[in-house]
Amino acid sequence: MSKSPHETDVVVIGAGIGGLTAGALLAKRGYRVKVFDQAWVPGGCASTFKRRGFTFDVGATQVAGLEPGGIHHRIFQELGVEIPTASHCDPACAVFLPGETEPISVWRDPDQWQAEREKHFPGSDGFWQLLANLFRYNWGFQSRDPVIPPRNLWDGWQLLQAVRPDTLLTVPHLFTTVGQLLRLTGLGNQRRLKTFLDLQLKLYSQVNADQTALLYAATALGVSQAPQGLFHLHGSMQVLSDRIVEALKKHGGELHMGHSVDQIQVHSQELLGVLIRQQKTGETWTESADHVVANVTVQNLVRLLGEDAPRQYQQRVKKLPPSSGAFVIYLGVDAAAIPENCPPHLQFLYDYDGPIGENNSLFVSVSRPGDGRAPEGKATIIASSFTDPKLWDEAEDYDALKQEYTEGAIARLSQYFHLTSDTIIHQEAATPRTFAHFTGRSQGIVGGIGQRLSTFGPFGFATRTPIKRLWLVGDSTHPGEGTAGVSYSALTAVNQLMAMDGTLSME
Ligand SMILES: Cc1cc2nc3c(=O)[nH]c(=O)nc-3n(C[C@H](O)[C@H](O)[C@H](O)COP(=O)(O)OP(=O)(O)OC[C@H]3O[C@@H](n4cnc5c(N)ncnc54)[C@H](O)[C@@H]3O)c2cc1C
């Protein structure tokens, strides 16, 4: 007979938003939860660090799902903790194409966004209308908590229950990419539109319009408009993890920072527990567990399982297309560096040559006065670009490469911001090596497995792993990267875990 939740031990590996959310939900639902994280600050890619009075968001700077009914909102309500104060990102992003000084502004108001699109991309209304319809169907479907991809009958039943007649309208588009739709609608030659889509999609899906699955793109591009929208947290991104940690502890869960999990222990396909190493003392021990929730990349999961990783699973992970890393520059500046009416989030493409995102574009987030990130009269500028982790792994002179990237990024940012030795107060950069060190992510890859046709949603990695009672949450699973995405994946795994234990009542 299954044990009751208060007799059931769950170990969560990783205190990223995915792990913290799973841990807090399980603690709230009565489980005995211990979360272990190798870092010293919770939040993973959505954490922060402080320098000279500035607070820098490490990775994530915008949050989706805080509106009523949104995934963070739902989870915060269930956990009984206050929803963090936030303001709308409006525009969600101001996108500057090469040589252009007027941006394409992704407004939150749907009518304003439509007018902006008509101005910049005449004749593309049919394309956007289809995306808007697909977004509506997807959104309704996802809000009914389907399990994607399903791995057993229970999962399949959850999936079926979430289906409505309009969900079926998405099925014909299951194997279509954004690039294909552009060509089908006669827009394949519209370079500005294609480039805009490449830029925006690269941020969310890791790949360009030709490779991004249309159904994923519809959600990623649709979420910026009302009644949804992207949010800017007051305080810093740390507020999000702090609130979930508060909930975890309030409901009796434990958080152990500075503790690495070196191995997931399995015997004859039976989960035993995890091998923990306390970083300060080097002490190791086995923490036995009834369930383990791994908030790591799927590549890390295979590594933690070692020889116990099922062969087919290992092969699948090995065959994944390479993932991107990020180069991020963090600037603490005098407010004089920021142009008047500067949008809080901007994206720049510097030339049309070369693959988008590979060192020829920057995504930039700028703090707002009084938002808790910079002292009065100062601001933070954080700019990121995608980069191949191998470049950094194999660099003969890593420091020189980092310096070159830093100088290149500052020179490019100087085309928009007033950056001089007088206005820059602090500067620092992170590379895939930095991300590997601080977030434990294999090779420092960020943003999940990419949303190609072969890897998105139904074709991606499941939260239910082939090892019974071992669950995977985070941006390697559906619906992909972002704090909202990994919260969905945490909720899915928690429901699956409870259903396996017979402790979930689903009306
Ligand atoms: C530059 C950048 C910009 C981004 N911008 C946005 C944005 O604006 N909005 C948005 O929503 N998303 C954004 N993202 C994506 C978002 O940050 C991530 O998808 C999300 O935070 C990932 O959460 P996670 O819980 O899956 O994993 P992670 O954040 O990677 O957390 C995993 C945790 O597990 C710990 N860990 C790993 N291995 C072990 C181990 N063996 N033992 C113990 N602990 C371990 C790590 O220390 C880490 O704390 C951005 C990401 C980057 C890199």
Coordinates of C-alpha atoms and ligand atoms in Angstrom, one line a residue:
M1 CA 0.0 0.0 0.0
S2 CA 1.3 3.5 -0.8
K3 CA 2.4 5.7 2.1
S4 CA 0.5 8.8 2.9
P5 CA 2.2 12.1 1.9
H6 CA 3.4 12.9 5.4
E7 CA 5.3 9.6 5.4
T8 CA 6.8 10.1 1.9
D9 CA 10.2 11.6 1.4
V10 CA 10.8 13.7 -1.7
V11 CA 14.3 14.9 -2.6
V12 CA 14.4 17.8 -5.1
I13 CA 17.7 18.3 -6.9
G14 CA 18.0 22.0 -7.7
A15 CA 16.4 25.2 -6.4
G16 CA 15.8 26.8 -9.8
I17 CA 12.2 28.0 -10.3
G18 CA 11.2 24.5 -11.5
G19 CA 12.6 22.7 -8.4
L20 CA 11.4 25.3 -5.9
T21 CA 7.9 25.3 -7.4
A22 CA 7.7 21.5 -7.3
G23 CA 9.1 21.4 -3.8
A24 CA 6.8 24.0 -2.4
L25 CA 3.7 22.5 -4.0
L26 CA 4.6 19.0 -2.7
A27 CA 5.3 20.5 0.8
K28 CA 1.9 22.3 0.7
R29 CA 0.2 19.0 -0.3
G30 CA 1.7 17.3 2.7
Y31 CA 4.9 15.7 1.5
R32 CA 8.2 15.7 3.4
V33 CA 10.4 17.7 1.0
K34 CA 14.1 18.5 1.0
V35 CA 15.6 20.6 -1.7
F36 CA 19.3 20.5 -2.4
D37 CA 21.2 23.0 -4.6
Q38 CA 24.9 23.3 -5.3
A39 CA 24.7 27.1 -5.5
W40 CA 24.6 29.5 -2.6
V41 CA 21.7 31.6 -3.9
P42 CA 18.4 29.9 -5.0
G43 CA 16.7 30.7 -8.3
G44 CA 19.3 29.3 -10.8
C45 CA 19.0 31.1 -14.1
A46 CA 16.4 33.4 -12.5
S47 CA 18.5 34.5 -9.5
T48 CA 20.5 37.7 -8.9
F49 CA 23.9 38.9 -7.7
K50 CA 24.9 42.2 -6.0
R51 CA 27.8 44.5 -6.8
R52 CA 28.5 48.0 -5.5
G53 CA 24.9 48.8 -4.7
F54 CA 23.5 47.3 -8.0
T55 CA 21.4 44.1 -8.1
F56 CA 21.8 42.2 -11.4
D57 CA 19.4 39.6 -12.7
V58 CA 21.6 36.7 -13.7
G59 CA 19.5 35.5 -16.7
A60 CA 15.7 35.9 -16.7
T61 CA 14.6 39.5 -16.6
Q62 CA 10.9 39.3 -17.7
V63 CA 8.2 37.1 -16.2
A64 CA 5.1 35.7 -17.9
G65 CA 2.2 34.1 -16.0
L66 CA 1.7 36.6 -13.2
E67 CA -1.8 37.7 -14.4
P68 CA -4.8 36.2 -12.8
G69 CA -5.1 32.6 -14.2
G70 CA -1.4 32.7 -15.2
I71 CA 0.7 29.8 -14.0
H72 CA 2.7 31.8 -11.4
H73 CA -0.5 33.4 -10.1
R74 CA -2.3 30.1 -9.8
I75 CA 0.7 28.5 -8.0
F76 CA 1.2 31.5 -5.6
Q77 CA -2.5 31.3 -4.7
E78 CA -2.3 27.6 -4.0
L79 CA 0.8 28.2 -1.9
G80 CA -0.8 31.0 0.0
V81 CA 2.0 33.5 -0.5
E82 CA 1.7 37.0 -1.8
I83 CA 2.0 37.5 -5.5
P84 CA 5.1 39.7 -6.2
T85 CA 4.6 43.3 -7.2
A86 CA 5.3 43.8 -10.9
S87 CA 4.5 46.1 -13.7
H88 CA 3.7 45.4 -17.3
C89 CA 6.5 45.3 -19.9
D90 CA 4.9 47.6 -22.4
P91 CA 6.3 47.2 -25.0
A92 CA 7.4 43.7 -24.2
C93 CA 10.3 44.4 -26.5
A94 CA 11.5 47.2 -28.9
V95 CA 13.2 45.4 -31.8
F96 CA 15.8 47.4 -33.8
L97 CA 16.7 45.8 -37.2
P98 CA 20.0 46.6 -38.8
G99 CA 20.5 50.2 -39.7
E100 CA 17.1 51.3 -38.4
T101 CA 16.5 53.8 -35.7
E102 CA 12.8 53.3 -35.2
P103 CA 12.1 50.0 -33.4
I104 CA 9.3 47.5 -33.9
S105 CA 7.5 47.8 -30.6
V106 CA 5.7 44.7 -29.3
W107 CA 2.9 46.5 -27.5
R108 CA 0.7 44.8 -24.9
D109 CA -2.5 46.3 -26.2
P110 CA -3.6 43.9 -29.1
D111 CA -4.9 46.8 -31.2
Q112 CA -1.8 48.9 -30.8
W113 CA 0.3 45.8 -31.7
Q114 CA -1.8 45.2 -34.7
A115 CA -1.3 48.7 -35.9
E116 CA 2.4 48.4 -35.3
R117 CA 2.5 45.2 -37.4
E118 CA 0.5 46.8 -40.2
K119 CA 3.0 49.7 -40.3
H120 CA 6.1 47.4 -40.3
F121 CA 4.9 44.3 -42.1
P122 CA 2.1 45.3 -44.6
G123 CA 0.1 42.4 -46.0
S124 CA 1.0 40.0 -43.1
D125 CA -2.4 40.2 -41.3
G126 CA -3.5 36.6 -42.3
F127 CA -0.3 35.2 -40.9
W128 CA -0.8 37.0 -37.6
Q129 CA -4.4 36.1 -37.4
L130 CA -3.6 32.4 -37.7
L131 CA -1.0 32.8 -35.0
A132 CA -3.5 34.5 -32.8
N133 CA -6.1 31.8 -33.3
L134 CA -3.5 29.0 -32.6
F135 CA -2.5 30.9 -29.4
R136 CA -6.1 31.0 -28.2
Y137 CA -6.5 27.3 -28.7
N138 CA -3.1 26.5 -27.2
W139 CA -3.7 28.7 -24.2
G140 CA -7.0 27.2 -23.3
F141 CA -5.6 23.7 -23.7
Q142 CA -2.5 24.4 -21.6
S143 CA -4.6 26.0 -18.8
R144 CA -6.4 22.7 -18.4
D145 CA -3.1 21.1 -17.4
P146 CA -2.5 18.4 -20.1
V147 CA 0.4 16.0 -19.6
I148 CA 2.7 16.5 -22.6
P149 CA 4.2 14.2 -23.8
P150 CA 2.2 11.4 -22.1
R151 CA 4.0 8.3 -21.0
N152 CA 1.3 6.1 -19.5
L153 CA -2.5 5.8 -19.4
W154 CA -3.0 8.3 -16.6
D155 CA -0.9 10.9 -18.5
G156 CA -2.9 10.1 -21.7
W157 CA -6.2 10.6 -19.8
Q158 CA -5.1 14.0 -18.5
L159 CA -4.2 15.0 -22.0
L160 CA -7.5 13.8 -23.4
Q161 CA -9.4 15.6 -20.7
A162 CA -7.8 18.9 -21.7
V163 CA -8.8 18.5 -25.3
R164 CA -11.8 20.6 -26.6
P165 CA -13.1 20.9 -30.2
D166 CA -10.9 23.9 -30.8
T167 CA -7.8 22.0 -29.7
L168 CA -8.3 19.8 -32.7
L169 CA -7.8 22.8 -34.9
T170 CA -4.2 22.9 -33.9
V171 CA -3.5 19.3 -35.0
P172 CA -3.0 20.1 -38.7
H173 CA -0.2 22.4 -37.7
L174 CA 1.7 19.9 -35.5
F175 CA 4.3 19.4 -38.2
T176 CA 4.6 23.0 -39.5
T177 CA 7.3 25.5 -38.8
V178 CA 7.0 29.2 -38.8
G179 CA 9.2 29.5 -41.9
Q180 CA 6.8 27.1 -43.8
L181 CA 3.8 29.2 -42.8
L182 CA 5.5 32.4 -44.0
R183 CA 6.1 30.8 -47.3
L184 CA 2.6 29.4 -47.5
T185 CA 1.1 32.8 -46.9
G186 CA 3.4 34.4 -49.5
L187 CA 5.5 36.2 -47.0
G188 CA 8.7 34.1 -47.4
N189 CA 10.5 37.1 -49.1
Q190 CA 9.6 39.7 -46.5
R191 CA 13.1 40.1 -45.1
R192 CA 12.1 42.5 -42.3
L193 CA 9.3 40.2 -41.0
K194 CA 11.4 37.1 -41.3
T195 CA 14.3 38.7 -39.4
F196 CA 12.0 40.1 -36.7
L197 CA 10.6 36.6 -36.2
D198 CA 14.0 35.0 -36.3
L199 CA 15.2 37.4 -33.6
Q200 CA 12.2 37.0 -31.3
L201 CA 11.9 33.3 -31.7
K202 CA 15.6 32.7 -31.1
L203 CA 15.0 34.2 -27.6
Y204 CA 12.2 31.8 -26.8
S205 CA 12.9 28.7 -28.8
Q206 CA 16.7 28.7 -29.3
V207 CA 16.2 28.4 -33.1
N208 CA 15.1 30.7 -36.0
A209 CA 11.7 30.9 -37.7
D210 CA 12.6 28.2 -40.2
Q211 CA 13.2 25.7 -37.4
T212 CA 10.7 26.8 -34.7
A213 CA 7.5 24.7 -34.4
L214 CA 4.6 26.8 -35.3
L215 CA 2.4 25.7 -32.4
Y216 CA 5.2 26.7 -30.0
A217 CA 5.8 30.0 -31.7
A218 CA 2.1 30.9 -31.5
T219 CA 2.3 30.7 -27.7
A220 CA 5.7 32.3 -27.4
L221 CA 4.7 35.3 -29.6
G222 CA 1.1 35.6 -28.3
V223 CA 1.8 35.8 -24.6
S224 CA 3.1 39.4 -24.7
Q225 CA -0.4 40.8 -25.4
A226 CA -3.3 41.5 -23.0
P227 CA -5.0 39.8 -21.2
Q228 CA -1.6 38.0 -20.7
G229 CA 1.6 40.0 -20.9
L230 CA 5.2 40.0 -19.7
F231 CA 6.0 41.5 -16.3
H232 CA 8.9 43.4 -14.7
L233 CA 9.3 42.4 -11.1
H234 CA 9.8 45.1 -8.5
G235 CA 12.8 44.4 -6.3
S236 CA 14.6 42.1 -8.7
M237 CA 14.1 38.6 -10.2
Q238 CA 15.2 37.2 -6.8
V239 CA 11.7 38.1 -5.4
L240 CA 10.2 35.3 -7.4
S241 CA 12.4 32.6 -5.8
D242 CA 12.3 34.2 -2.4
R243 CA 8.5 34.0 -2.4
I244 CA 8.6 30.3 -3.4
V245 CA 11.3 29.5 -0.8
E246 CA 9.0 31.3 1.8
A247 CA 6.2 29.0 0.8
L248 CA 8.4 25.9 0.8
K249 CA 9.5 26.6 4.4
K250 CA 6.0 27.7 5.5
H251 CA 4.7 24.3 4.5
G252 CA 7.5 22.4 6.3
G253 CA 9.9 21.8 3.4
E254 CA 13.7 22.2 3.8
L255 CA 16.1 24.1 1.5
H256 CA 19.8 23.1 1.7
M257 CA 22.0 25.5 -0.4
G258 CA 25.7 24.6 -1.0
H259 CA 24.8 20.9 -1.4
S260 CA 25.6 19.1 -4.6
V261 CA 23.9 16.0 -5.7
D262 CA 26.6 13.9 -7.3
Q263 CA 24.6 10.8 -8.2
I264 CA 21.1 9.6 -8.4
Q265 CA 21.2 6.1 -6.9
V266 CA 19.2 3.4 -8.7
H267 CA 19.4 -0.4 -8.3
S268 CA 17.8 -2.7 -10.8
Q269 CA 15.7 0.2 -12.1
E270 CA 14.5 0.9 -8.5
L271 CA 15.1 4.4 -7.2
L272 CA 17.0 4.5 -3.9
G273 CA 18.0 8.1 -3.3
V274 CA 20.7 10.5 -4.1
L275 CA 24.4 11.0 -3.1
I276 CA 24.8 14.4 -1.5
R277 CA 28.0 16.3 -1.1
Q278 CA 28.1 19.2 1.3
Q279 CA 30.4 21.8 -0.5
K280 CA 31.9 23.4 2.5
T281 CA 33.0 20.3 4.4
G282 CA 33.2 17.8 1.5
E283 CA 31.1 15.4 3.6
T284 CA 29.0 13.0 1.5
W285 CA 26.0 10.9 2.4
T286 CA 23.1 9.1 0.7
E287 CA 19.8 10.7 1.2
S288 CA 17.2 8.0 0.6
A289 CA 14.0 9.1 -1.0
D290 CA 10.6 7.7 -2.1
H291 CA 10.7 10.2 -5.0
V292 CA 13.3 12.3 -6.6
V293 CA 12.5 15.4 -8.6
A294 CA 15.4 16.5 -10.7
N295 CA 15.4 20.2 -11.7
V296 CA 18.3 19.8 -14.0
T297 CA 18.9 19.7 -17.8
V298 CA 18.2 16.4 -19.4
Q299 CA 21.9 16.2 -20.2
N300 CA 22.7 16.5 -16.5
L301 CA 20.1 14.0 -15.6
V302 CA 21.8 11.4 -17.7
R303 CA 25.1 12.3 -16.1
L304 CA 23.7 11.9 -12.6
L305 CA 22.3 8.5 -13.5
G306 CA 25.6 7.3 -15.0
E307 CA 25.4 3.6 -15.9
D308 CA 21.9 3.5 -14.6
A309 CA 20.5 5.7 -17.3
P310 CA 18.4 3.6 -19.6
R311 CA 20.4 3.0 -22.9
Q312 CA 17.6 4.4 -25.2
Y313 CA 17.2 7.5 -23.0
Q314 CA 21.0 8.1 -23.1
Q315 CA 21.0 7.7 -26.9
R316 CA 18.1 10.2 -27.3
V317 CA 19.9 12.8 -25.2
K318 CA 23.2 12.2 -27.1
K319 CA 21.4 12.8 -30.4
L320 CA 19.9 16.1 -29.4
P321 CA 21.0 19.0 -31.6
P322 CA 23.6 21.2 -29.8
S323 CA 22.1 23.7 -27.4
S324 CA 23.2 27.3 -27.1
G325 CA 25.0 29.1 -24.3
A326 CA 24.8 32.7 -23.4
F327 CA 27.3 35.6 -23.2
V328 CA 25.9 38.2 -20.8
I329 CA 27.3 41.6 -19.9
Y330 CA 26.1 43.3 -16.7
L331 CA 26.7 47.1 -16.5
G332 CA 26.0 49.3 -13.5
V333 CA 25.8 52.8 -14.9
D334 CA 25.0 56.4 -14.2
A335 CA 21.5 57.3 -15.3
A336 CA 23.1 59.7 -17.8
A337 CA 23.9 56.6 -19.8
I338 CA 20.3 55.8 -20.5
P339 CA 18.6 57.7 -23.4
E340 CA 15.3 59.4 -22.7
N341 CA 12.2 57.2 -23.1
C342 CA 14.4 54.1 -23.3
P343 CA 12.1 51.0 -23.4
P344 CA 13.0 48.5 -20.6
H345 CA 13.6 45.6 -23.1
L346 CA 15.3 46.0 -26.4
Q347 CA 16.7 43.7 -29.1
F348 CA 19.2 44.8 -31.6
L349 CA 20.4 43.0 -34.8
Y350 CA 23.6 44.6 -36.1
D351 CA 23.8 43.1 -39.5
Y352 CA 21.9 40.8 -41.8
D353 CA 24.8 38.4 -42.4
G354 CA 25.4 35.3 -40.4
P355 CA 23.1 33.2 -38.3
I356 CA 20.9 35.3 -36.1
G357 CA 21.8 35.4 -32.4
E358 CA 25.4 34.3 -32.9
N359 CA 27.2 37.3 -31.7
N360 CA 25.4 39.7 -34.1
S361 CA 22.5 40.5 -31.8
L362 CA 21.9 41.6 -28.3
F363 CA 18.8 41.4 -26.0
V364 CA 19.0 44.2 -23.5
S365 CA 17.1 44.8 -20.2
V366 CA 17.3 48.2 -18.5
S367 CA 16.3 48.8 -14.9
R368 CA 13.7 51.4 -14.1
P369 CA 14.0 54.1 -11.5
G370 CA 12.9 52.8 -8.1
D371 CA 12.7 49.1 -9.2
G372 CA 15.2 48.0 -6.6
R373 CA 18.0 47.2 -9.0
A374 CA 20.1 50.4 -8.8
P375 CA 20.7 53.2 -6.4
E376 CA 19.0 56.6 -7.1
G377 CA 20.4 58.2 -10.2
K378 CA 21.9 55.0 -11.5
A379 CA 20.7 52.0 -13.6
T380 CA 21.6 48.5 -14.7
I381 CA 21.9 47.4 -18.3
I382 CA 22.1 43.7 -19.0
A383 CA 22.8 42.5 -22.5
S384 CA 22.9 38.9 -23.7
S385 CA 23.7 37.1 -26.9
F386 CA 23.7 33.5 -27.8
T387 CA 27.0 31.7 -28.2
D388 CA 28.3 28.3 -28.9
P389 CA 29.5 26.7 -25.5
K390 CA 32.2 24.8 -27.4
L391 CA 33.9 28.0 -28.3
W392 CA 34.4 28.7 -24.6
D393 CA 35.3 25.2 -23.7
E394 CA 38.0 25.0 -26.3
A395 CA 39.3 28.5 -26.1
E396 CA 43.0 28.7 -26.0
D397 CA 42.9 32.0 -24.2
Y398 CA 39.6 32.1 -22.4
D399 CA 40.3 35.5 -20.7
A400 CA 41.2 37.1 -24.0
L401 CA 38.0 35.8 -25.7
K402 CA 35.9 37.1 -22.8
Q403 CA 37.6 40.5 -23.1
E404 CA 37.0 40.6 -26.8
Y405 CA 33.3 39.8 -26.4
T406 CA 33.0 42.3 -23.6
E407 CA 34.6 45.1 -25.7
G408 CA 32.5 44.1 -28.7
A409 CA 29.3 44.2 -26.7
I410 CA 30.1 47.6 -25.1
A411 CA 31.0 49.0 -28.5
R412 CA 27.6 47.9 -29.9
L413 CA 25.6 49.0 -26.9
S414 CA 27.3 52.4 -27.2
Q415 CA 25.5 52.9 -30.5
Y416 CA 22.3 53.4 -28.4
F417 CA 23.5 54.1 -24.8
H418 CA 25.9 56.8 -23.6
L419 CA 28.6 54.5 -22.4
T420 CA 31.9 56.1 -21.4
S421 CA 34.4 55.5 -18.6
D422 CA 32.5 58.2 -16.7
T423 CA 29.1 56.6 -17.0
I424 CA 30.1 52.9 -16.5
I425 CA 30.4 52.3 -12.8
H426 CA 30.6 48.5 -12.8
Q427 CA 31.0 46.0 -15.6
E428 CA 31.1 42.2 -15.5
A429 CA 30.4 39.4 -17.9
A430 CA 29.2 35.8 -17.8
T431 CA 30.0 33.1 -20.4
P432 CA 28.9 29.5 -20.7
R433 CA 31.7 28.6 -18.3
T434 CA 30.2 31.0 -15.7
F435 CA 26.7 29.5 -16.2
A436 CA 28.1 26.0 -15.9
H437 CA 29.8 27.0 -12.6
F438 CA 26.9 28.8 -11.0
T439 CA 23.9 26.9 -12.3
G440 CA 25.5 23.5 -12.7
R441 CA 24.2 23.2 -16.2
S442 CA 26.2 20.9 -18.4
Q443 CA 28.5 23.0 -20.7
G444 CA 26.6 26.1 -19.5
I445 CA 23.8 25.6 -22.0
V446 CA 20.8 27.7 -21.3
G447 CA 17.1 27.7 -22.3
G448 CA 16.3 24.0 -22.7
I449 CA 16.4 21.7 -25.7
G450 CA 15.1 24.0 -28.3
Q451 CA 11.6 24.1 -29.9
R452 CA 12.2 22.4 -33.2
L453 CA 9.5 20.1 -34.7
S454 CA 11.5 17.1 -33.4
T455 CA 11.9 18.3 -29.9
F456 CA 8.9 20.5 -29.0
G457 CA 5.9 19.5 -26.9
P458 CA 4.6 16.1 -27.9
F459 CA 8.1 15.1 -29.2
G460 CA 10.1 16.4 -26.3
F461 CA 11.3 14.9 -23.0
A462 CA 8.6 14.0 -20.5
T463 CA 8.5 14.9 -16.8
R464 CA 7.9 11.2 -16.2
T465 CA 11.3 9.6 -16.7
P466 CA 11.9 5.9 -17.5
I467 CA 12.9 5.3 -13.9
K468 CA 9.9 5.0 -11.6
R469 CA 9.6 7.8 -9.0
L470 CA 12.2 9.9 -10.7
W471 CA 10.8 13.1 -12.2
L472 CA 12.3 15.7 -14.5
V473 CA 11.3 19.3 -14.2
G474 CA 12.7 22.5 -15.8
D475 CA 13.3 23.9 -19.2
S476 CA 14.3 20.6 -20.8
T477 CA 10.6 19.6 -20.6
H478 CA 7.3 20.9 -21.9
P479 CA 6.5 23.8 -22.3
G480 CA 10.1 24.8 -22.4
E481 CA 12.2 27.7 -21.1
G482 CA 11.1 30.6 -18.9
T483 CA 10.0 30.8 -15.4
A484 CA 6.4 30.3 -16.4
G485 CA 7.3 27.3 -18.5
V486 CA 9.2 25.5 -15.8
S487 CA 6.4 26.2 -13.3
Y488 CA 4.0 24.3 -15.6
S489 CA 6.5 21.4 -15.8
A490 CA 6.7 21.4 -12.0
L491 CA 3.0 21.3 -11.6
T492 CA 2.7 18.5 -14.1
A493 CA 5.3 16.4 -12.3
V494 CA 3.7 17.0 -8.9
N495 CA 0.3 15.9 -10.1
Q496 CA 1.9 12.8 -11.7
L497 CA 3.8 11.9 -8.6
M498 CA 0.7 12.2 -6.5
A499 CA -1.4 10.2 -8.9
M500 CA 1.3 7.4 -8.7
D501 CA 1.0 7.5 -5.0
G502 CA -2.8 7.5 -5.2
T503 CA -3.0 10.8 -3.3
L504 CA -4.2 13.1 -6.0
S505 CA -7.9 13.8 -6.2
M506 CA -8.7 15.3 -9.6
E507 CA -12.3 16.4 -10.0
Ligands
LIG1 C1 20.5 35.0 -20.3 C2 19.2 34.4 -20.0 C3 18.1 35.2 -20.1 C4 16.8 34.7 -19.9 N1 15.7 35.5 -19.9 C5 14.5 35.1 -19.5 C6 13.4 35.9 -19.3 O1 13.5 37.2 -19.5 N2 12.2 35.4 -18.9 C7 12.1 34.1 -18.6 O2 11.0 33.6 -18.1 N3 13.1 33.2 -18.8 C8 14.3 33.7 -19.2 N4 15.4 32.8 -19.3 C9 15.2 31.4 -19.1 C10 14.9 31.1 -17.6 O3 15.8 31.7 -16.8 C11 15.1 29.6 -17.4 O4 14.4 28.8 -18.4 C12 14.6 29.1 -16.1 O5 14.9 30.0 -15.1 C13 15.2 27.7 -15.8 O6 14.7 27.3 -14.6 P1 15.0 25.8 -14.2 O7 14.3 25.6 -12.9 O8 14.6 24.8 -15.2 O9 16.5 25.6 -14.0 P2 17.8 26.4 -13.5 O10 17.4 27.9 -13.3 O11 18.9 26.0 -14.3 O12 18.0 25.8 -12.0 C14 18.5 24.6 -11.7 C15 19.1 24.7 -10.3 O13 19.6 23.4 -10.1 C16 20.9 23.5 -9.4 N5 21.6 22.3 -9.7 C17 22.0 21.8 -10.9 N6 22.7 20.6 -10.8 C18 22.7 20.3 -9.5 C19 23.2 19.2 -8.7 N7 23.8 18.2 -9.3 N8 23.1 19.3 -7.4 C20 22.4 20.3 -6.8 N9 21.9 21.4 -7.5 C21 22.0 21.4 -8.8 C22 21.5 24.8 -10.0 O14 22.4 25.3 -9.1 C23 20.3 25.6 -10.2 O15 20.0 26.5 -9.1 C24 16.7 33.4 -19.5 C25 17.8 32.5 -19.4 C26 19.1 33.1 -19.6 C27 20.3 32.2 -19.4

